[in-house]
Amino acid sequence: MPTKGDNTKQLIKDTAKHLFSNKGYASVTMKDICDACNLSRGGLYRHYSSTKEIMLEILTDDKDEMKKLLECSFQKKVPAVQLFDGFLNMIRADIQNGANRFYFVIHEFAFVESEQNEYMENRFNSAVQMLSMLLDYGKRTLEFKEFETNAIATHIAFFRDSIVTSSISLHLSNDLIDQQLKLIKDMVIRNESE
């Protein structure tokens, strides 16, 4: 059961993510977060010492939550095609519901906090590893084609990052999004005739 401190930390992270998405990572101050959370400076600093620390925890939580969700789905023997469709639908939702702004913030964070390059590289590698787990799972269940798993996982990770981030400044029609997601799906999922 979450403690009051856990709830406060979650409020801080949710609020900071919203502020980062609206103002950009570099423009958000600890005072902005205090004000938005209605916390005193001491109340905020009891949990976090900087916006960088908050951002790192947001990114780590996101990665850990995705990995846990994936592993739980494997244990429940959820079909790989259903999981992959869910992943593609997440990409669509990120483009269409404004979550793309946070992807841009992630890039800004990597640029502003250049000493975090190793962390960001590890985060990308973790995304590739999770995609590889899903792809290998689908190959074992014979739902997916045979391909070089790491190469396809890396391609999909780059694709996701690129299309979601690009959607901030480019108008991507639903038809274009459908076309691009279908290309990814066709690379992975077995046809009935295969």
GROMACS .gro file of C-alpha atoms in nm:
model
  194
    1MET     CA    1   0.000   0.000   0.000
    2PRO     CA    2   0.147   0.337  -0.099
    3THR     CA    3   0.252   0.565   0.186
    4LYS     CA    4   0.181   0.938   0.203
    5GLY     CA    5   0.541   0.994   0.087
    6ASP     CA    6   0.487   0.761  -0.211
    7ASN     CA    7   0.172   0.953  -0.304
    8THR     CA    8   0.356   1.285  -0.276
    9LYS     CA    9   0.639   1.158  -0.497
   10GLN     CA   10   0.387   1.040  -0.756
   11LEU     CA   11   0.214   1.380  -0.748
   12ILE     CA   12   0.550   1.550  -0.799
   13LYS     CA   13   0.640   1.325  -1.094
   14ASP     CA   14   0.300   1.356  -1.261
   15THR     CA   15   0.302   1.734  -1.218
   16ALA     CA   16   0.660   1.768  -1.338
   17LYS     CA   17   0.589   1.555  -1.646
   18HIS     CA   18   0.295   1.780  -1.730
   19LEU     CA   19   0.506   2.094  -1.680
   20PHE     CA   20   0.795   1.951  -1.883
   21SER     CA   21   0.555   1.865  -2.166
   22ASN     CA   22   0.406   2.214  -2.171
   23LYS     CA   23   0.712   2.430  -2.105
   24GLY     CA   24   1.010   2.216  -2.201
   25TYR     CA   25   1.257   2.051  -1.968
   26ALA     CA   26   1.501   2.343  -1.939
   27SER     CA   27   1.228   2.598  -1.862
   28VAL     CA   28   1.084   2.419  -1.560
   29THR     CA   29   1.224   2.511  -1.219
   30MET     CA   30   1.186   2.346  -0.882
   31LYS     CA   31   0.979   2.654  -0.783
   32ASP     CA   32   0.740   2.583  -1.071
   33ILE     CA   33   0.696   2.229  -0.943
   34CYS     CA   34   0.648   2.349  -0.581
   35ASP     CA   35   0.382   2.594  -0.692
   36ALA     CA   36   0.200   2.347  -0.918
   37CYS     CA   37   0.200   2.078  -0.647
   38ASN     CA   38   0.112   2.327  -0.373
   39LEU     CA   39   0.417   2.207  -0.177
   40SER     CA   40   0.666   2.402   0.029
   41ARG     CA   41   1.028   2.403  -0.085
   42GLY     CA   42   1.109   2.167   0.201
   43GLY     CA   43   0.822   1.939   0.101
   44LEU     CA   44   0.962   1.910  -0.250
   45TYR     CA   45   1.329   1.890  -0.156
   46ARG     CA   46   1.251   1.616   0.096
   47HIS     CA   47   1.189   1.394  -0.207
   48TYR     CA   48   1.398   1.541  -0.491
   49SER     CA   49   1.700   1.768  -0.513
   50SER     CA   50   1.660   1.879  -0.877
   51THR     CA   51   1.447   1.867  -1.189
   52LYS     CA   52   1.709   1.632  -1.332
   53GLU     CA   53   1.650   1.384  -1.049
   54ILE     CA   54   1.273   1.402  -1.105
   55MET     CA   55   1.312   1.351  -1.481
   56LEU     CA   56   1.543   1.053  -1.433
   57GLU     CA   57   1.292   0.889  -1.201
   58ILE     CA   58   1.006   0.953  -1.447
   59LEU     CA   59   1.208   0.785  -1.723
   60THR     CA   60   1.313   0.494  -1.503
   61ASP     CA   61   0.956   0.437  -1.379
   62ASP     CA   62   0.829   0.434  -1.737
   63LYS     CA   63   1.088   0.176  -1.842
   64ASP     CA   64   1.031  -0.043  -1.535
   65GLU     CA   65   0.652  -0.031  -1.576
   66MET     CA   66   0.675  -0.137  -1.940
   67LYS     CA   67   0.907  -0.426  -1.857
   68LYS     CA   68   0.682  -0.546  -1.575
   69LEU     CA   69   0.374  -0.526  -1.799
   70LEU     CA   70   0.550  -0.722  -2.074
   71GLU     CA   71   0.673  -0.996  -1.838
   72CYS     CA   72   0.326  -1.027  -1.682
   73SER     CA   73   0.173  -1.061  -2.030
   74PHE     CA   74   0.419  -1.341  -2.115
   75GLN     CA   75   0.328  -1.525  -1.794
   76LYS     CA   76  -0.041  -1.496  -1.881
   77LYS     CA   77   0.037  -1.626  -2.231
   78VAL     CA   78  -0.121  -1.325  -2.401
   79PRO     CA   79  -0.085  -1.380  -2.777
   80ALA     CA   80   0.219  -1.205  -2.923
   81VAL     CA   81   0.011  -1.051  -3.203
   82GLN     CA   82  -0.217  -0.893  -2.944
   83LEU     CA   83   0.084  -0.754  -2.755
   84PHE     CA   84   0.240  -0.618  -3.073
   85ASP     CA   85  -0.090  -0.460  -3.180
   86GLY     CA   86  -0.105  -0.300  -2.835
   87PHE     CA   87   0.245  -0.163  -2.883
   88LEU     CA   88   0.153  -0.017  -3.224
   89ASN     CA   89  -0.163   0.133  -3.075
   90MET     CA   90   0.053   0.299  -2.807
   91ILE     CA   91   0.257   0.461  -3.083
   92ARG     CA   92  -0.064   0.585  -3.249
   93ALA     CA   93  -0.193   0.719  -2.916
   94ASP     CA   94   0.137   0.894  -2.844
   95ILE     CA   95   0.107   1.073  -3.179
   96GLN     CA   96  -0.260   1.159  -3.150
   97ASN     CA   97  -0.304   1.252  -2.784
   98GLY     CA   98  -0.015   1.490  -2.738
   99ALA     CA   99   0.222   1.255  -2.558
  100ASN     CA  100   0.460   1.335  -2.842
  101ARG     CA  101   0.554   1.655  -2.658
  102PHE     CA  102   0.709   1.449  -2.380
  103TYR     CA  103   0.918   1.257  -2.636
  104PHE     CA  104   1.057   1.590  -2.749
  105VAL     CA  105   1.129   1.674  -2.382
  106ILE     CA  106   1.327   1.349  -2.352
  107HIS     CA  107   1.548   1.465  -2.639
  108GLU     CA  108   1.582   1.808  -2.483
  109PHE     CA  109   1.681   1.645  -2.153
  110ALA     CA  110   1.949   1.440  -2.328
  111PHE     CA  111   2.085   1.757  -2.489
  112VAL     CA  112   2.071   1.977  -2.177
  113GLU     CA  113   2.199   1.709  -1.939
  114SER     CA  114   2.473   1.578  -2.167
  115GLU     CA  115   2.642   1.398  -1.876
  116GLN     CA  116   2.338   1.166  -1.888
  117ASN     CA  117   2.432   1.028  -2.230
  118GLU     CA  118   2.520   0.688  -2.083
  119TYR     CA  119   2.186   0.675  -1.902
  120MET     CA  120   2.003   0.766  -2.225
  121GLU     CA  121   2.196   0.504  -2.422
  122ASN     CA  122   2.111   0.243  -2.159
  123ARG     CA  123   1.746   0.350  -2.178
  124PHE     CA  124   1.744   0.302  -2.555
  125ASN     CA  125   1.918  -0.035  -2.523
  126SER     CA  126   1.658  -0.137  -2.266
  127ALA     CA  127   1.380  -0.049  -2.513
  128VAL     CA  128   1.552  -0.262  -2.778
  129GLN     CA  129   1.587  -0.546  -2.526
  130MET     CA  130   1.215  -0.534  -2.438
  131LEU     CA  131   1.118  -0.529  -2.805
  132SER     CA  132   1.354  -0.823  -2.862
  133MET     CA  133   1.182  -1.013  -2.580
  134LEU     CA  134   0.845  -0.952  -2.746
  135LEU     CA  135   0.974  -1.047  -3.092
  136ASP     CA  136   1.138  -1.366  -2.964
  137TYR     CA  137   0.819  -1.455  -2.777
  138GLY     CA  138   0.621  -1.416  -3.102
  139LYS     CA  139   0.872  -1.627  -3.291
  140ARG     CA  140   0.848  -1.903  -3.027
  141THR     CA  141   0.468  -1.902  -3.053
  142LEU     CA  142   0.502  -1.909  -3.434
  143GLU     CA  143   0.299  -1.588  -3.466
  144PHE     CA  144   0.597  -1.392  -3.601
  145LYS     CA  145   0.821  -1.443  -3.900
  146GLU     CA  146   1.183  -1.547  -3.878
  147PHE     CA  147   1.418  -1.247  -3.879
  148GLU     CA  148   1.724  -1.115  -3.700
  149THR     CA  149   1.561  -1.010  -3.375
  150ASN     CA  150   1.803  -0.742  -3.254
  151ALA     CA  151   1.816  -0.569  -3.594
  152ILE     CA  152   1.435  -0.551  -3.622
  153ALA     CA  153   1.397  -0.445  -3.256
  154THR     CA  154   1.650  -0.167  -3.307
  155HIS     CA  155   1.474  -0.054  -3.626
  156ILE     CA  156   1.136  -0.044  -3.449
  157ALA     CA  157   1.281   0.149  -3.153
  158PHE     CA  158   1.426   0.410  -3.391
  159PHE     CA  159   1.100   0.417  -3.587
  160ARG     CA  160   0.892   0.478  -3.273
  161ASP     CA  161   1.117   0.755  -3.151
  162SER     CA  162   1.131   0.920  -3.493
  163ILE     CA  163   0.763   0.912  -3.583
  164VAL     CA  164   0.642   1.023  -3.240
  165THR     CA  165   0.896   1.305  -3.213
  166SER     CA  166   0.839   1.416  -3.575
  167SER     CA  167   0.465   1.433  -3.517
  168ILE     CA  168   0.520   1.746  -3.306
  169SER     CA  169   0.607   1.953  -3.610
  170LEU     CA  170   0.466   1.750  -3.900
  171HIS     CA  171   0.101   1.690  -3.976
  172LEU     CA  172   0.068   1.313  -3.994
  173SER     CA  173  -0.267   1.206  -4.137
  174ASN     CA  174  -0.438   0.896  -4.002
  175ASP     CA  175  -0.378   0.731  -4.341
  176LEU     CA  176  -0.005   0.800  -4.320
  177ILE     CA  177   0.013   0.670  -3.963
  178ASP     CA  178  -0.183   0.357  -4.063
  179GLN     CA  179   0.050   0.302  -4.359
  180GLN     CA  180   0.365   0.331  -4.149
  181LEU     CA  181   0.235   0.108  -3.868
  182LYS     CA  182   0.123  -0.151  -4.125
  183LEU     CA  183   0.476  -0.160  -4.269
  184ILE     CA  184   0.614  -0.236  -3.922
  185LYS     CA  185   0.346  -0.499  -3.863
  186ASP     CA  186   0.413  -0.664  -4.200
  187MET     CA  187   0.783  -0.691  -4.114
  188VAL     CA  188   0.702  -0.895  -3.805
  189ILE     CA  189   0.371  -1.081  -3.815
  190ARG     CA  190   0.330  -1.401  -4.014
  191ASN     CA  191   0.076  -1.399  -4.294
  192GLU     CA  192  -0.185  -1.672  -4.301
  193SER     CA  193  -0.005  -1.828  -4.600
  194GLU     CA  194   0.333  -1.852  -4.426
   0.00000   0.00000   0.00000
